[in-house]
Amino acid sequence: MNPKQHRHSKWIALAVILTAPLLYVIDIFIINMAIPGIQKGVQATDGEVQLVIAGYLLGSASFLITGGRAGDYLGRKKIFFLGMLLFTLTSCGCGLAQTPLELNIMRFLQGVSSSLMVPQSIAFIQVLFTDPQERAKAIGWYGITLSIAAIIGQILGGYLVDTHFLIAGWRLIFFINLPVGIVSLWAIRKYLDETPRDTGQQFDYSGAAILTAGLVCLIYPLTKGREMGWPLWAIGLMLLAVFIFAFFIRDQQTKTLLQKGCLIDTALFKIREFNIGLLAVLFHFMMHTAFLLMSAVYLQNGLGYTALDCGMFFLPHAVLFMISSVLASKLIVRSGKKVLQAGLLIILISFLLQLLLFKPHVSTLYVILLIGLYGLGNGLVLPFLLNIVLKSVPVKFAGAAAGVFSTFQQTASALGISIVGGVFYYVINSSPHFPDYSKALDWGILTGICCLAIVGWMLWLLPENMDMHTTGIPTEGI
């Protein structure tokens, strides 16, 4: 193969690789638009419909690090293909689900399959593009793909849910992954080469199992316990989660000392700035993911807009997010964390105006502008939280720290759906015959403001002189 053909083949491979983050992000945003339709379709309770989102994030969070190591150990092409195959099959399983339990089991497994394919897409970029300029360009396309996926997910989710075809519209949002998955599987076989195996690495199967058990024992009772009046089993599971997490930390410390394969290198948590950054990630993603859910439910169930209208209202949010992200990438080198603090201030202004204006019969223009303002502020914050977390981490820990970041991000999103979303649904259910969605959104936003304040505090604790050069791979979750 001559050099020109080789260059072309790399960019074709990149197009194939980007199907993983494309499907992953579309699936997040398409669900947000479809939640009210799904709830009616399978007759789910509020807790069960929260798990439709939280279960997916939980499955992904539990196996992200293991998924990345599986690619190193068994070959990235093989694991990428397996992840895409399982994602396609579990998507169809979600579309065929008849009960909330069936749907939530399939959503959890869909999240697990995403944790196999998404880390491979990032690793393939590092392998294929060794030239710094080409790699920067490839990473740029990765970021653009996430933004495009968010827009596609919002519009497609709204359109499909409102579609009356041979089957319910909400089922189409899952079945749409079938043709895309089949084409992707063919392209993976044809255009991707297998990477060398690193058989020196060990799998921490027990660590992944312990972490998953702890997260399930925490998140499931948080979503289901509220609507059941906090029975003893819910409180017992949450207490058990505390013991499981303590055991997990001890287990990881032991494996680190014995130099065995571990899921998380606990030496990372001795770095003060790393811990502060993780707390900022935790509370920002809790706030952000819950806001997307609450807004979609409020607009459709509270204000009576269609799912398609709701999707269109979020278009300015996605566009302004992209614009502010590009501007921030240039400003952050000079101004550091001040850029993120400015973003938090813009989000706060958007929230305060929503508290004031998002009432029954609110103007459509106000809805579009204030959700767009939120996107503008979030574009200054969310893509650069990875920089905050990794900046003080030694190079030898960079890969492990990125894995911890991704796991923490997904876990935080699931907790946001459970806790902040739980406040929102609690207020709705306090008057089941006359649900006040406006009041519920107010309390949800006030809880989000508390999360925002903690993020601001974490940023304030970080040193002023942190060098904030962009680190590359953007974060998911626009």
mmCIF file of N, CA and C in Angstrom, residues 286-338:
data_model
loop_
_atom_site.group_PDB
_atom_site.id
_atom_site.type_symbol
_atom_site.label_atom_id
_atom_site.label_comp_id
_atom_site.label_asym_id
_atom_site.label_seq_id
_atom_site.Cartn_x
_atom_site.Cartn_y
_atom_site.Cartn_z
ATOM 1 N N MET A 286 -23.921 15.088 37.904
ATOM 2 C CA MET A 286 -25.199 14.861 38.587
ATOM 3 C C MET A 286 -26.205 15.928 38.170
ATOM 4 N N MET A 287 -25.778 17.170 38.229
ATOM 5 C CA MET A 287 -26.649 18.290 37.856
ATOM 6 C C MET A 287 -27.041 18.237 36.392
ATOM 7 N N HIS A 288 -26.062 17.997 35.518
ATOM 8 C CA HIS A 288 -26.282 18.093 34.075
ATOM 9 C C HIS A 288 -27.233 17.010 33.563
ATOM 10 N N THR A 289 -26.967 15.764 33.917
ATOM 11 C CA THR A 289 -27.798 14.670 33.409
ATOM 12 C C THR A 289 -29.232 14.780 33.919
ATOM 13 N N ALA A 290 -29.387 15.156 35.184
ATOM 14 C CA ALA A 290 -30.728 15.312 35.750
ATOM 15 C C ALA A 290 -31.470 16.461 35.071
ATOM 16 N N PHE A 291 -30.770 17.548 34.757
ATOM 17 C CA PHE A 291 -31.427 18.685 34.103
ATOM 18 C C PHE A 291 -31.996 18.292 32.743
ATOM 19 N N LEU A 292 -31.249 17.504 31.978
ATOM 20 C CA LEU A 292 -31.743 17.068 30.670
ATOM 21 C C LEU A 292 -33.021 16.249 30.819
ATOM 22 N N LEU A 293 -33.048 15.353 31.814
ATOM 23 C CA LEU A 293 -34.248 14.545 32.051
ATOM 24 C C LEU A 293 -35.418 15.415 32.497
ATOM 25 N N MET A 294 -35.193 16.263 33.494
ATOM 26 C CA MET A 294 -36.272 17.086 34.046
ATOM 27 C C MET A 294 -36.854 18.026 32.996
ATOM 28 N N SER A 295 -35.995 18.598 32.172
ATOM 29 C CA SER A 295 -36.467 19.517 31.131
ATOM 30 C C SER A 295 -37.366 18.808 30.133
ATOM 31 N N ALA A 296 -36.952 17.595 29.706
ATOM 32 C CA ALA A 296 -37.744 16.848 28.727
ATOM 33 C C ALA A 296 -39.112 16.484 29.291
ATOM 34 N N VAL A 297 -39.152 16.039 30.557
ATOM 35 C CA VAL A 297 -40.421 15.665 31.186
ATOM 36 C C VAL A 297 -41.294 16.897 31.407
ATOM 37 N N TYR A 298 -40.695 18.006 31.855
ATOM 38 C CA TYR A 298 -41.447 19.237 32.104
ATOM 39 C C TYR A 298 -42.060 19.788 30.812
ATOM 40 N N LEU A 299 -41.269 19.817 29.753
ATOM 41 C CA LEU A 299 -41.773 20.374 28.493
ATOM 42 C C LEU A 299 -42.912 19.534 27.919
ATOM 43 N N GLN A 300 -42.804 18.218 28.023
ATOM 44 C CA GLN A 300 -43.822 17.353 27.428
ATOM 45 C C GLN A 300 -45.027 17.150 28.346
ATOM 46 N N ASN A 301 -44.778 16.728 29.587
ATOM 47 C CA ASN A 301 -45.888 16.441 30.499
ATOM 48 C C ASN A 301 -46.439 17.693 31.170
ATOM 49 N N GLY A 302 -45.551 18.667 31.427
ATOM 50 C CA GLY A 302 -45.980 19.878 32.122
ATOM 51 C C GLY A 302 -46.557 20.939 31.214
ATOM 52 N N LEU A 303 -45.897 21.195 30.081
ATOM 53 C CA LEU A 303 -46.332 22.258 29.179
ATOM 54 C C LEU A 303 -47.079 21.741 27.960
ATOM 55 N N GLY A 304 -47.072 20.419 27.756
ATOM 56 C CA GLY A 304 -47.874 19.837 26.678
ATOM 57 C C GLY A 304 -47.256 19.883 25.302
ATOM 58 N N TYR A 305 -45.946 20.138 25.220
ATOM 59 C CA TYR A 305 -45.282 20.121 23.913
ATOM 60 C C TYR A 305 -45.107 18.680 23.448
ATOM 61 N N THR A 306 -45.020 18.490 22.139
ATOM 62 C CA THR A 306 -44.759 17.154 21.604
ATOM 63 C C THR A 306 -43.281 16.809 21.797
ATOM 64 N N ALA A 307 -42.967 15.525 21.641
ATOM 65 C CA ALA A 307 -41.571 15.096 21.758
ATOM 66 C C ALA A 307 -40.711 15.755 20.685
ATOM 67 N N LEU A 308 -41.262 15.933 19.484
ATOM 68 C CA LEU A 308 -40.509 16.578 18.404
ATOM 69 C C LEU A 308 -40.249 18.047 18.734
ATOM 70 N N ASP A 309 -41.261 18.737 19.260
ATOM 71 C CA ASP A 309 -41.058 20.127 19.685
ATOM 72 C C ASP A 309 -39.934 20.197 20.710
ATOM 73 N N CYS A 310 -39.985 19.282 21.673
ATOM 74 C CA CYS A 310 -38.983 19.244 22.733
ATOM 75 C C CYS A 310 -37.580 19.065 22.151
ATOM 76 N N GLY A 311 -37.450 18.162 21.186
ATOM 77 C CA GLY A 311 -36.160 17.942 20.537
ATOM 78 C C GLY A 311 -35.666 19.182 19.830
ATOM 79 N N MET A 312 -36.560 19.884 19.168
ATOM 80 C CA MET A 312 -36.177 21.097 18.443
ATOM 81 C C MET A 312 -35.759 22.207 19.415
ATOM 82 N N PHE A 313 -36.403 22.267 20.595
ATOM 83 C CA PHE A 313 -36.048 23.292 21.579
ATOM 84 C C PHE A 313 -34.608 23.139 22.056
ATOM 85 N N PHE A 314 -34.082 21.906 22.000
ATOM 86 C CA PHE A 314 -32.721 21.656 22.477
ATOM 87 C C PHE A 314 -31.662 21.877 21.385
ATOM 88 N N LEU A 315 -32.077 22.176 20.178
ATOM 89 C CA LEU A 315 -31.101 22.432 19.114
ATOM 90 C C LEU A 315 -30.188 23.618 19.434
ATOM 91 N N PRO A 316 -30.738 24.778 19.839
ATOM 92 C CA PRO A 316 -29.841 25.891 20.204
ATOM 93 C C PRO A 316 -28.885 25.520 21.329
ATOM 94 N N HIS A 317 -29.347 24.687 22.255
ATOM 95 C CA HIS A 317 -28.491 24.206 23.346
ATOM 96 C C HIS A 317 -27.260 23.510 22.790
ATOM 97 N N ALA A 318 -27.475 22.596 21.819
ATOM 98 C CA ALA A 318 -26.358 21.840 21.250
ATOM 99 C C ALA A 318 -25.440 22.741 20.426
ATOM 100 N N VAL A 319 -26.021 23.639 19.650
ATOM 101 C CA VAL A 319 -25.219 24.536 18.790
ATOM 102 C C VAL A 319 -24.383 25.488 19.643
ATOM 103 N N LEU A 320 -24.996 26.099 20.659
ATOM 104 C CA LEU A 320 -24.262 27.027 21.517
ATOM 105 C C LEU A 320 -23.207 26.298 22.342
ATOM 106 N N PHE A 321 -23.483 25.046 22.716
ATOM 107 C CA PHE A 321 -22.476 24.228 23.400
ATOM 108 C C PHE A 321 -21.247 24.074 22.513
ATOM 109 N N MET A 322 -21.449 23.768 21.235
ATOM 110 C CA MET A 322 -20.333 23.595 20.309
ATOM 111 C C MET A 322 -19.544 24.884 20.162
ATOM 112 N N ILE A 323 -20.244 26.004 20.009
ATOM 113 C CA ILE A 323 -19.570 27.294 19.808
ATOM 114 C C ILE A 323 -18.739 27.672 21.030
ATOM 115 N N SER A 324 -19.343 27.571 22.229
ATOM 116 C CA SER A 324 -18.612 27.965 23.434
ATOM 117 C C SER A 324 -17.448 27.018 23.726
ATOM 118 N N SER A 325 -17.589 25.740 23.346
ATOM 119 C CA SER A 325 -16.492 24.787 23.541
ATOM 120 C C SER A 325 -15.281 25.170 22.701
ATOM 121 N N VAL A 326 -15.549 25.567 21.450
ATOM 122 C CA VAL A 326 -14.460 25.980 20.554
ATOM 123 C C VAL A 326 -13.777 27.236 21.091
ATOM 124 N N LEU A 327 -14.576 28.213 21.536
ATOM 125 C CA LEU A 327 -14.005 29.450 22.079
ATOM 126 C C LEU A 327 -13.208 29.166 23.352
ATOM 127 N N ALA A 328 -13.764 28.296 24.197
ATOM 128 C CA ALA A 328 -13.094 27.990 25.466
ATOM 129 C C ALA A 328 -11.765 27.291 25.252
ATOM 130 N N SER A 329 -11.677 26.443 24.217
ATOM 131 C CA SER A 329 -10.426 25.727 23.955
ATOM 132 C C SER A 329 -9.281 26.690 23.649
ATOM 133 N N LYS A 330 -9.621 27.906 23.139
ATOM 134 C CA LYS A 330 -8.594 28.917 22.861
ATOM 135 C C LYS A 330 -8.322 29.785 24.092
ATOM 136 N N LEU A 331 -9.374 30.043 24.878
ATOM 137 C CA LEU A 331 -9.229 30.929 26.037
ATOM 138 C C LEU A 331 -8.604 30.238 27.243
ATOM 139 N N ILE A 332 -8.811 28.930 27.353
ATOM 140 C CA ILE A 332 -8.445 28.233 28.574
ATOM 141 C C ILE A 332 -6.938 28.159 28.795
ATOM 142 N N VAL A 333 -6.167 28.199 27.719
ATOM 143 C CA VAL A 333 -4.706 28.171 27.846
ATOM 144 C C VAL A 333 -4.223 29.420 28.569
ATOM 145 N N ARG A 334 -4.890 30.547 28.302
ATOM 146 C CA ARG A 334 -4.482 31.816 28.903
ATOM 147 C C ARG A 334 -5.162 32.069 30.257
ATOM 148 N N SER A 335 -6.428 31.723 30.351
ATOM 149 C CA SER A 335 -7.212 32.120 31.529
ATOM 150 C C SER A 335 -7.459 30.989 32.520
ATOM 151 N N GLY A 336 -7.145 29.748 32.150
ATOM 152 C CA GLY A 336 -7.258 28.629 33.081
ATOM 153 C C GLY A 336 -8.661 28.404 33.599
ATOM 154 N N LYS A 337 -8.738 28.168 34.914
ATOM 155 C CA LYS A 337 -10.019 27.780 35.495
ATOM 156 C C LYS A 337 -11.053 28.899 35.483
ATOM 157 N N LYS A 338 -10.635 30.148 35.213
ATOM 158 C CA LYS A 338 -11.591 31.257 35.133
ATOM 159 C C LYS A 338 -12.626 31.014 34.037
#
